[in-house]
Coordinates of C-alpha atoms and ligand atoms in Angstrom, one line a residue:
X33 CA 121.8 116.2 127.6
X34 CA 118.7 117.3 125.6
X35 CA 115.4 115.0 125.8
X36 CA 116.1 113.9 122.5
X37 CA 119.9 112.7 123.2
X38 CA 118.6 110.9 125.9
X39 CA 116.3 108.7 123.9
X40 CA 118.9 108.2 121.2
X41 CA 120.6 106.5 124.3
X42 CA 117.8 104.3 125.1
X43 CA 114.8 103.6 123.8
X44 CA 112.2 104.9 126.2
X45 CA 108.7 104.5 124.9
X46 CA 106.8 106.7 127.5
X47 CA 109.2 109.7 126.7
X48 CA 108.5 109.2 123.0
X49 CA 105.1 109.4 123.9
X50 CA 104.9 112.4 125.5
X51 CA 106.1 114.2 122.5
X52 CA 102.8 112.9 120.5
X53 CA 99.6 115.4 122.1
X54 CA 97.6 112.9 120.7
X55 CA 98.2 110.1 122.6
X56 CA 96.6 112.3 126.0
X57 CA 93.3 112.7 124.3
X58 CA 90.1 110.3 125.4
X59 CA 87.7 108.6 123.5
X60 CA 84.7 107.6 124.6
X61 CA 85.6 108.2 128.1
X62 CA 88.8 106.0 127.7
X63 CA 92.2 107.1 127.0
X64 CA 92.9 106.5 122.8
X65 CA 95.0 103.9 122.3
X66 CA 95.9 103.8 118.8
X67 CA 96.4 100.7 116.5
X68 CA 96.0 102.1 113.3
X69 CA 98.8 103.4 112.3
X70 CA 99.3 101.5 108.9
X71 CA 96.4 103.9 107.9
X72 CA 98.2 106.8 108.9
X73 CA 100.7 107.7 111.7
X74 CA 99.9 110.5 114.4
X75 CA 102.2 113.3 114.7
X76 CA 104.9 114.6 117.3
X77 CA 104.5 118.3 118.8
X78 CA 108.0 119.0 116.8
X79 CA 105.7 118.4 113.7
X80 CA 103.0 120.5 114.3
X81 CA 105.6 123.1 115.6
X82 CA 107.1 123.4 112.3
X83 CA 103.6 123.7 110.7
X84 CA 102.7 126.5 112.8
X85 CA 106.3 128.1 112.9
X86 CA 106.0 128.3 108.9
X87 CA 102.4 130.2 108.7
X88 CA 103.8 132.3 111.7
X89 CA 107.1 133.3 110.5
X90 CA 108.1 132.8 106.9
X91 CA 105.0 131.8 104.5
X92 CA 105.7 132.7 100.7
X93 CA 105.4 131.3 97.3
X94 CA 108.5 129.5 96.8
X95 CA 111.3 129.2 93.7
X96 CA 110.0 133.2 92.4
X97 CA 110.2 135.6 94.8
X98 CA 113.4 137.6 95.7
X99 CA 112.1 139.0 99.0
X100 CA 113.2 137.8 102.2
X101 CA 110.0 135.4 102.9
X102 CA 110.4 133.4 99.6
X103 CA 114.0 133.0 100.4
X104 CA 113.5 131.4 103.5
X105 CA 110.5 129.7 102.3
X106 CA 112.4 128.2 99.5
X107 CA 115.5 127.3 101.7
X108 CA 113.2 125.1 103.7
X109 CA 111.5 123.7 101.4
X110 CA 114.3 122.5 99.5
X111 CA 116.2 121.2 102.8
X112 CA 113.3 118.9 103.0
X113 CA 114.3 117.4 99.8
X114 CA 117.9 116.7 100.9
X115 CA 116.7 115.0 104.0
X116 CA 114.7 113.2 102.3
X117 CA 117.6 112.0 99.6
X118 CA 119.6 110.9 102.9
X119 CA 116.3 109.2 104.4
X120 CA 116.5 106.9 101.8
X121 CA 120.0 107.3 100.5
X122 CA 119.6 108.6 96.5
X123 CA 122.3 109.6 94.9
X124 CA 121.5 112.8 94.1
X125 CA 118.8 115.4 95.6
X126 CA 117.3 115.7 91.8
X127 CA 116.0 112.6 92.1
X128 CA 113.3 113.2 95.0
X129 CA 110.3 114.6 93.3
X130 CA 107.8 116.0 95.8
X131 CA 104.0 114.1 95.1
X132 CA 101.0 114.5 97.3
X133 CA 101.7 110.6 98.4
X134 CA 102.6 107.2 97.3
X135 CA 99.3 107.2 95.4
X136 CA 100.4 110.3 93.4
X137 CA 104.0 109.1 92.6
X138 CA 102.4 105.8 91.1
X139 CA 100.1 107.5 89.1
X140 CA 103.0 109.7 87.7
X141 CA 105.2 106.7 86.4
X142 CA 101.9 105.4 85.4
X143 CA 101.2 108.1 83.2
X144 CA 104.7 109.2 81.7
X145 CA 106.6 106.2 81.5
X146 CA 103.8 104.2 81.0
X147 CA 102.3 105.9 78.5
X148 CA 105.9 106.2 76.6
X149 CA 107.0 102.9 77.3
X150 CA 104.5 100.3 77.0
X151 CA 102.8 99.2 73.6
X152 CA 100.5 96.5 72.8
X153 CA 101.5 93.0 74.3
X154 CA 103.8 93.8 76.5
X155 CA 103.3 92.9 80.2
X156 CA 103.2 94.7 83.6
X157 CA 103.4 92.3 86.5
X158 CA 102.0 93.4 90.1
X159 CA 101.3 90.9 93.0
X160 CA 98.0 89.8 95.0
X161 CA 98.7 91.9 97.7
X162 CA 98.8 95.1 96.3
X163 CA 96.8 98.4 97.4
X164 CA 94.4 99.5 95.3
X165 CA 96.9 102.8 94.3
X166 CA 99.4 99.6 92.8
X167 CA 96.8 97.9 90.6
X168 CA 94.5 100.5 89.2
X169 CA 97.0 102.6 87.4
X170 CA 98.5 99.8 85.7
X171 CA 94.9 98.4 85.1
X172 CA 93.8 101.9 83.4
X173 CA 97.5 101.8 81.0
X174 CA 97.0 98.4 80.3
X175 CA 93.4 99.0 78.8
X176 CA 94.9 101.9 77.1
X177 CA 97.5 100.4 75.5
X178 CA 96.3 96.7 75.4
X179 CA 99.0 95.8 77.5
X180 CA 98.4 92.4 79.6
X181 CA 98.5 92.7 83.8
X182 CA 100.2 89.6 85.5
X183 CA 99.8 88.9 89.1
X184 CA 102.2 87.2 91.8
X185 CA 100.6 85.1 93.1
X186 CA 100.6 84.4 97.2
X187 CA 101.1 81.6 99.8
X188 CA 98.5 80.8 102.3
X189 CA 100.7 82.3 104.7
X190 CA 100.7 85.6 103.0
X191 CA 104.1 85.3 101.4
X192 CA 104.9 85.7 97.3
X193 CA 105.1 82.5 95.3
X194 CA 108.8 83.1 93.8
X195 CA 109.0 80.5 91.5
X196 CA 105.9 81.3 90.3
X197 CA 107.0 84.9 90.1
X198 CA 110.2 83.8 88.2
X199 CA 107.9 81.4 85.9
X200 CA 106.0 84.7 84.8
X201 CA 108.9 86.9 84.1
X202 CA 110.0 86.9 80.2
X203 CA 111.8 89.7 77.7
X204 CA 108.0 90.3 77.1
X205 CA 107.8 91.9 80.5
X206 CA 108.6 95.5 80.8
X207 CA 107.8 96.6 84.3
X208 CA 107.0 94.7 87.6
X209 CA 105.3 96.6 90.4
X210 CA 105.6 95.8 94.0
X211 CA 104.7 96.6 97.1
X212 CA 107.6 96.4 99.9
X213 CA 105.4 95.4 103.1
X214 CA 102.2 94.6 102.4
X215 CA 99.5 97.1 104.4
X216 CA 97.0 94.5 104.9
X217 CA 99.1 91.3 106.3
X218 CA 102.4 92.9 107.2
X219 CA 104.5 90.7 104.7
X220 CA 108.1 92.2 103.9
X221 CA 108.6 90.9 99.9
X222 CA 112.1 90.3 99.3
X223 CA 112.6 93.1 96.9
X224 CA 116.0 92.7 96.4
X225 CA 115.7 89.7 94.9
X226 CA 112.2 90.3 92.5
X227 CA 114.6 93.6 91.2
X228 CA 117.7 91.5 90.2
X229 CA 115.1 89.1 88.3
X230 CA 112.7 91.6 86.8
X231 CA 116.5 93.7 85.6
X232 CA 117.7 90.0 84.0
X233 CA 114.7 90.2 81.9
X234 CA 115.1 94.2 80.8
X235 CA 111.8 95.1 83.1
X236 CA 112.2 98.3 84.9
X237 CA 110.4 97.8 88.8
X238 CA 108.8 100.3 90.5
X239 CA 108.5 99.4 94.5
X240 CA 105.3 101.1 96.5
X241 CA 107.2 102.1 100.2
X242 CA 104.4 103.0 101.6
X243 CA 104.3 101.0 104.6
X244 CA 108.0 100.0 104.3
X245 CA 109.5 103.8 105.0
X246 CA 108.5 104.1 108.3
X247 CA 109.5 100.4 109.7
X248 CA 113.0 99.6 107.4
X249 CA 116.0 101.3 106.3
X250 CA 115.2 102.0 102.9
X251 CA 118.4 102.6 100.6
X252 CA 117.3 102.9 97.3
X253 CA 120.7 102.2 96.0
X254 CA 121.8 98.9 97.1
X255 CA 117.7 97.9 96.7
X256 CA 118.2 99.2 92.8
X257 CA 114.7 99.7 92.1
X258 CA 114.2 101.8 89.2
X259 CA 111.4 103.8 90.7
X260 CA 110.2 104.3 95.1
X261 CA 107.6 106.0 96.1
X262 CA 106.1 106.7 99.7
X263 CA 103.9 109.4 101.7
X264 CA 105.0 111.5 104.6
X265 CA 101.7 110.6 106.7
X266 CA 102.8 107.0 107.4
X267 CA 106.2 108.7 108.3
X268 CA 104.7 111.0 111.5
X269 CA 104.6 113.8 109.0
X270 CA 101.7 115.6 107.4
X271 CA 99.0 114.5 105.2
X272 CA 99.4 115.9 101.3
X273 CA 103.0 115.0 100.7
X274 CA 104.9 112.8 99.2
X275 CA 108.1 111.2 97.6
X276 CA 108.9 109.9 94.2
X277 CA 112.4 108.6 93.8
X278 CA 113.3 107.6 90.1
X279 CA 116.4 106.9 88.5
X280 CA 117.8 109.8 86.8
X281 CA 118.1 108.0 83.4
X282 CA 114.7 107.4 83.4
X283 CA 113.4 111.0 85.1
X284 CA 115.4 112.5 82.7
X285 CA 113.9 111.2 79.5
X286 CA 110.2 110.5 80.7
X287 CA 107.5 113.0 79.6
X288 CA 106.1 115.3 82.4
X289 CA 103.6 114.8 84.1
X290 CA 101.3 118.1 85.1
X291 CA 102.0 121.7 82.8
X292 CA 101.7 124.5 84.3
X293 CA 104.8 127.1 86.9
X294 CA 107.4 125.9 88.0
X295 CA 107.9 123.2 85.7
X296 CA 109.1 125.2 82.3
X297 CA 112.1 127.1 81.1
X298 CA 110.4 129.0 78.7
X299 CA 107.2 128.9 77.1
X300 CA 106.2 131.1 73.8
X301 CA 103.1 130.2 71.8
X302 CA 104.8 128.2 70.1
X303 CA 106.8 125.8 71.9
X304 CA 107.8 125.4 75.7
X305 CA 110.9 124.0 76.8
X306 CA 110.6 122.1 80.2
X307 CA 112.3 122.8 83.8
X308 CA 115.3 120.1 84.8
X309 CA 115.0 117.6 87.4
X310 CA 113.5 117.7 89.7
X311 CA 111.4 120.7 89.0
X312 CA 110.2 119.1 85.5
X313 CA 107.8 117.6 87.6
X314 CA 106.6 119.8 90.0
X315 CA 104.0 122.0 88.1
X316 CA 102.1 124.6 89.9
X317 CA 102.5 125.4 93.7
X318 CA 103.7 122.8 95.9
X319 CA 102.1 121.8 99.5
X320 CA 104.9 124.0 101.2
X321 CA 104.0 123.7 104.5
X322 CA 103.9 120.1 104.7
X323 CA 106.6 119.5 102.8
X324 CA 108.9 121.6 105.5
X325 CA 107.4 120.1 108.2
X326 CA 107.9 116.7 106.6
X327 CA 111.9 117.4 107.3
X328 CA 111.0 117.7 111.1
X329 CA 109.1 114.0 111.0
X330 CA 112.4 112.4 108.9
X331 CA 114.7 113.7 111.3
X332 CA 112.3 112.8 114.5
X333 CA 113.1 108.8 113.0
X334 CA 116.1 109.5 112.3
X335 CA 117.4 110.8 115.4
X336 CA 114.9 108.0 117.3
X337 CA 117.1 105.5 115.1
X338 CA 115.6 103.0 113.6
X339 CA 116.9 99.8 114.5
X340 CA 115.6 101.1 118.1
X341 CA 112.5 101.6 116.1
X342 CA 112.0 98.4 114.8
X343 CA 113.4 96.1 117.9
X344 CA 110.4 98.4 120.0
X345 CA 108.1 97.2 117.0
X346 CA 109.1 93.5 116.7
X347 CA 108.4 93.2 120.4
X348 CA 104.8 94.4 119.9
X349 CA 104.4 92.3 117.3
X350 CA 105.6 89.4 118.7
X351 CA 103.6 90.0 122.0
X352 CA 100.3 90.8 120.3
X353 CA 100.4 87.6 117.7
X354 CA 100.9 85.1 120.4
X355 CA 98.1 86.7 122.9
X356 CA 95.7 87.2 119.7
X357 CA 96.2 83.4 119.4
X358 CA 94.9 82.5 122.1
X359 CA 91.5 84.0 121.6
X360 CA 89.5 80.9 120.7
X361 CA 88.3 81.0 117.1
X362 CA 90.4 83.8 115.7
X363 CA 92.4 83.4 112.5
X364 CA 95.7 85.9 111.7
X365 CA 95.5 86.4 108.4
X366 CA 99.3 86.6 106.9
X367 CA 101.8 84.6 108.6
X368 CA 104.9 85.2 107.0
X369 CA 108.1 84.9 108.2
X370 CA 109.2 88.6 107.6
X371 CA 106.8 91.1 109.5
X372 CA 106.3 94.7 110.1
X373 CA 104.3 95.3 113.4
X374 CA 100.9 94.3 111.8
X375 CA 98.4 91.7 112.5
X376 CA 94.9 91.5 110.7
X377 CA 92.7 89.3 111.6
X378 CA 89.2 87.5 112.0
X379 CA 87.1 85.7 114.4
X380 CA 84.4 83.2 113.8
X381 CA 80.6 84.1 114.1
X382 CA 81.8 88.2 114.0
X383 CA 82.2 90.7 111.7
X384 CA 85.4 92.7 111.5
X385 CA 82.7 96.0 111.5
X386 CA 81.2 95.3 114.7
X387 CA 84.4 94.5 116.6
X388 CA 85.7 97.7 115.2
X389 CA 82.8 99.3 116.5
X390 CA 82.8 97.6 119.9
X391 CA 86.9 98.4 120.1
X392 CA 86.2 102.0 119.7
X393 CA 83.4 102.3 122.1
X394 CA 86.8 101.3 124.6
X395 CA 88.7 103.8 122.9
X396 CA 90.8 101.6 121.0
X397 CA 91.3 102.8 117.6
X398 CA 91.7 99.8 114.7
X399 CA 91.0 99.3 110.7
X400 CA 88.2 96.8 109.5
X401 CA 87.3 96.2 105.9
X402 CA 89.2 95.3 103.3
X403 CA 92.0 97.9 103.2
X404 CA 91.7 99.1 99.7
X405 CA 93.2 95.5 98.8
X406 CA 90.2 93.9 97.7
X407 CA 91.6 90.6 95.6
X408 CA 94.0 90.1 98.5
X409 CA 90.8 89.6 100.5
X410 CA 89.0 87.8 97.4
X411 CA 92.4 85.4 97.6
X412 CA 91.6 84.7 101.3
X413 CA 87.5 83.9 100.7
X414 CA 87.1 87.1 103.2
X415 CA 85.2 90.0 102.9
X416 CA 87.8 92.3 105.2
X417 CA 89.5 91.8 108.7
X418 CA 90.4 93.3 111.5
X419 CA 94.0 95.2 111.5
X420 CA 96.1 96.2 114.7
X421 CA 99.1 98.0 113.3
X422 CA 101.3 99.2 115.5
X423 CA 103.8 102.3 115.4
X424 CA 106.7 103.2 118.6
X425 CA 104.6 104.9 120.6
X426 CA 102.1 102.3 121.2
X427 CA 102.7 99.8 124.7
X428 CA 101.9 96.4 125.8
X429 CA 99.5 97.3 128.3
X430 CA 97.7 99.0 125.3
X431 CA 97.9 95.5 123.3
X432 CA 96.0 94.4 126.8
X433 CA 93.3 96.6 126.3
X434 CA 92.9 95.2 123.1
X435 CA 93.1 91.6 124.3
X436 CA 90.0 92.5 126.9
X437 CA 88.3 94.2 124.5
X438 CA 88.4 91.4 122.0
X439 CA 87.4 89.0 124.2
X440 CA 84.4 91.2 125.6
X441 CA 83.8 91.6 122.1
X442 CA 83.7 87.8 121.1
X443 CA 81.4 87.1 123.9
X444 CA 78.4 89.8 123.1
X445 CA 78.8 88.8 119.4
X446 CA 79.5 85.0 119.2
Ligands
7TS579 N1 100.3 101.6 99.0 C1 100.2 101.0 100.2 C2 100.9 99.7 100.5 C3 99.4 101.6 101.2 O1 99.3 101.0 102.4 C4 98.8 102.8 100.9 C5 97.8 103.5 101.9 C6 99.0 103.4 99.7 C7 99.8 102.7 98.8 C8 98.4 104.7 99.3 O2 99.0 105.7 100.1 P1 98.5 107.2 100.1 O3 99.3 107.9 101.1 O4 98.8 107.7 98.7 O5 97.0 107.1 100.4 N2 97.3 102.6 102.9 C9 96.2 102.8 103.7 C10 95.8 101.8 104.6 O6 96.3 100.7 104.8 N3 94.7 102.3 105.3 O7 94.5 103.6 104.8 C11 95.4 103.9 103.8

């Protein structure tokens, strides 16, 4: 049995974590442990092999060449995109457009359906808890178009207000944007259920996976969001990549994007006719490398499974919350009752800065600030917090260290 049937069998932690180099490194004299994971996920050898296995062996320009390199550069490439079309299970492989990240893909729907699709008076709705990549797009088309933004807003407890949400939905609303788990309290939003709304209404919704890839089983499907969009790095792959799903309705008659290779039929001086799906929006040369290494990461979860995945997470999460509790005068900010393996929070008398600061001098590797959600912070009266976010390599002796290390913390700063 190979190493990797064995932990499809069971769900061994310290065997995953031998396959993340990583995790051996020190810091500051202590052995990393890292808790910042919503920020970006590190990356298993099998990863970084296939990086270096593509600039050894078979690095070409992709889609042009007829030589053996671009061939096999291509092949691989494009095998990303059908792994990624099972990873989330699209319908068809046209419908994964390659972006540089979840950040990229919203900005692209921003700018070609947007721009093609919403006039003067009409209404885009996003929530409180959005990343700054979900509200600023939307903000910019809005301005251009003098189009109105409405916001969801959130529970004390970090969770959507739905009748509200269902209050601010009318035919006047033409697109609801929405973050699937939220990056800075961990909230799962029942998309399911905002889609069916937003569709009764005619809006078309767009859901931001960023931080939902990694943790659920994402079927874009049965979730019937119009748009889904997410980045490799969260996923164990590499940074620069990412995926757009649309519908192919809507793909197919939005604008493009970027001009340039790769995206045209033909072009005369005259007139250029444009590339089909997915290619229409792929202009120029694509982040090859990554993007064939990304395969490597999707199957590593894949294989892994999931549901192991996410029982290994809820048990972290589960442990960590109810030892963060008892740390006298600390607050967990988002409570909700659906949770990825997240908790930010803050303590009385400290700033989130300094116990970042004091964490890492023992090696222990979190988020403070306001992680690029600044009115969800403005919503909770805070100026940022301190975020754990934990991934399935990470260990309840390491949420230990973190415990001692807060309460050191509390007692030098309070
Ligand atoms: N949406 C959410 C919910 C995110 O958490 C992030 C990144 C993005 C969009 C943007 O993703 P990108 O890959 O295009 O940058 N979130 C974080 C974070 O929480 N800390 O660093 C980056």
């Amino acid at each position: 049995m190979t190493e990797i049937a064995t932990i499809q069998n069971s769900f061994d932690v310290y065997a995953i974590r031998e396959q993340f180099p990583i995790l051996n490194r020190e810091v500051k004299g202590k052995r990393l442990v890292y808790f910042d994971n919503a920020a970006t996920s590190q990356k298993p050898q099998i990863v970084i092999d296939a990086l270096s296995n593509y600039y050894s062996n078979h690095n070409a320009n992709i889609h042009r060449g007829i030589h053996t390199l671009a061939e096999e550069a291509t092949a691989a490439f494009e095998k990303t995109r059908d792994t990624a079309q099972q990873f989330i299970h699209a319908a068809t492989r046209e419908q994964i457009i390659f972006t540089r990240g979840t950040t990229e893909g919203i900005n692209l729907v921003a700018y070609t359906w947007g721009r093609q699709n919403i006039k003067a008076g009409d209404e885009i709705m996003i929530s409180t808890m959005e990343h700054h990549s979900n509200i600023v797009p939307w903000q910019v088309l809005c301005e251009e178009k003098n189009a109105i933004l409405k916001i969801i807003p959130i529970s004390d407890d970090g969770e959507l207000l739905m009748d509200d949400f269902e209050r601010l939905l009318s035919p006047k609303t033409k697109l609801v944007s929405i973050v699937h788990v939220s990056n800075s309290l961990g909230t799962v939003n029942p998309v399911e259920r905002i889609i069916d709304a937003a569709h009764k209404v005619g809006a078309v919704v767009m859901v931001d996976g960023a931080q939902s890839t990694v943790h659920l089983d994402i079927d874009v499907q049965k979730m019937d969001c119009d748009f889904f969009a997410f980045s490799a790095h969260k996923l164990y792959g590499p940074t620069g990549v990412g995926v757009l799903y649309g519908k192919k309705d809507l793909l197919e008659s939005m604008p493009v994007f970027q001009g340039g290779g790769e995206m045209i039929k033909e072009v005369t001086f005259e007139k250029t006719t444009f590339n089909d799906l997915p290619y229409k929006f792929e202009a120029g040369t694509p982040n090859i490398a990554d993007t064939v290494a990304f395969k490597s990461a999707l199957d590593f979860v894949s294989r892994t499974g999931k549901s192991k995945i996410r029982a290994h997470e809820n048990e972290l999460l589960q442990y960590a919350t109810s030892q963060l509790e008892q740390i006298p005068g600390l607050k967990i900010i988002g409570k909700a009752k659906e949770k990825t393996s997240l908790v930010s929070f803050i303590i009385d008398k400290t700033h989130p800065q300094d116990i970042g600061i004091l964490l890492d001098n023992r090696g222990i590797a979190v988020r403070t600030g306001h992680h690029c959600t600044q009115p969800l912070m403005n919503r909770f009266g805070i100026p940022g917090t301190v975020r754990a976010s934990f991934s399935l390599y990470n260990t309840k002796e390491e949420i230990d260290e973190l415990i001692i290390g807060l309460q050191k913390a509390v007692k030098m700063l309070a």
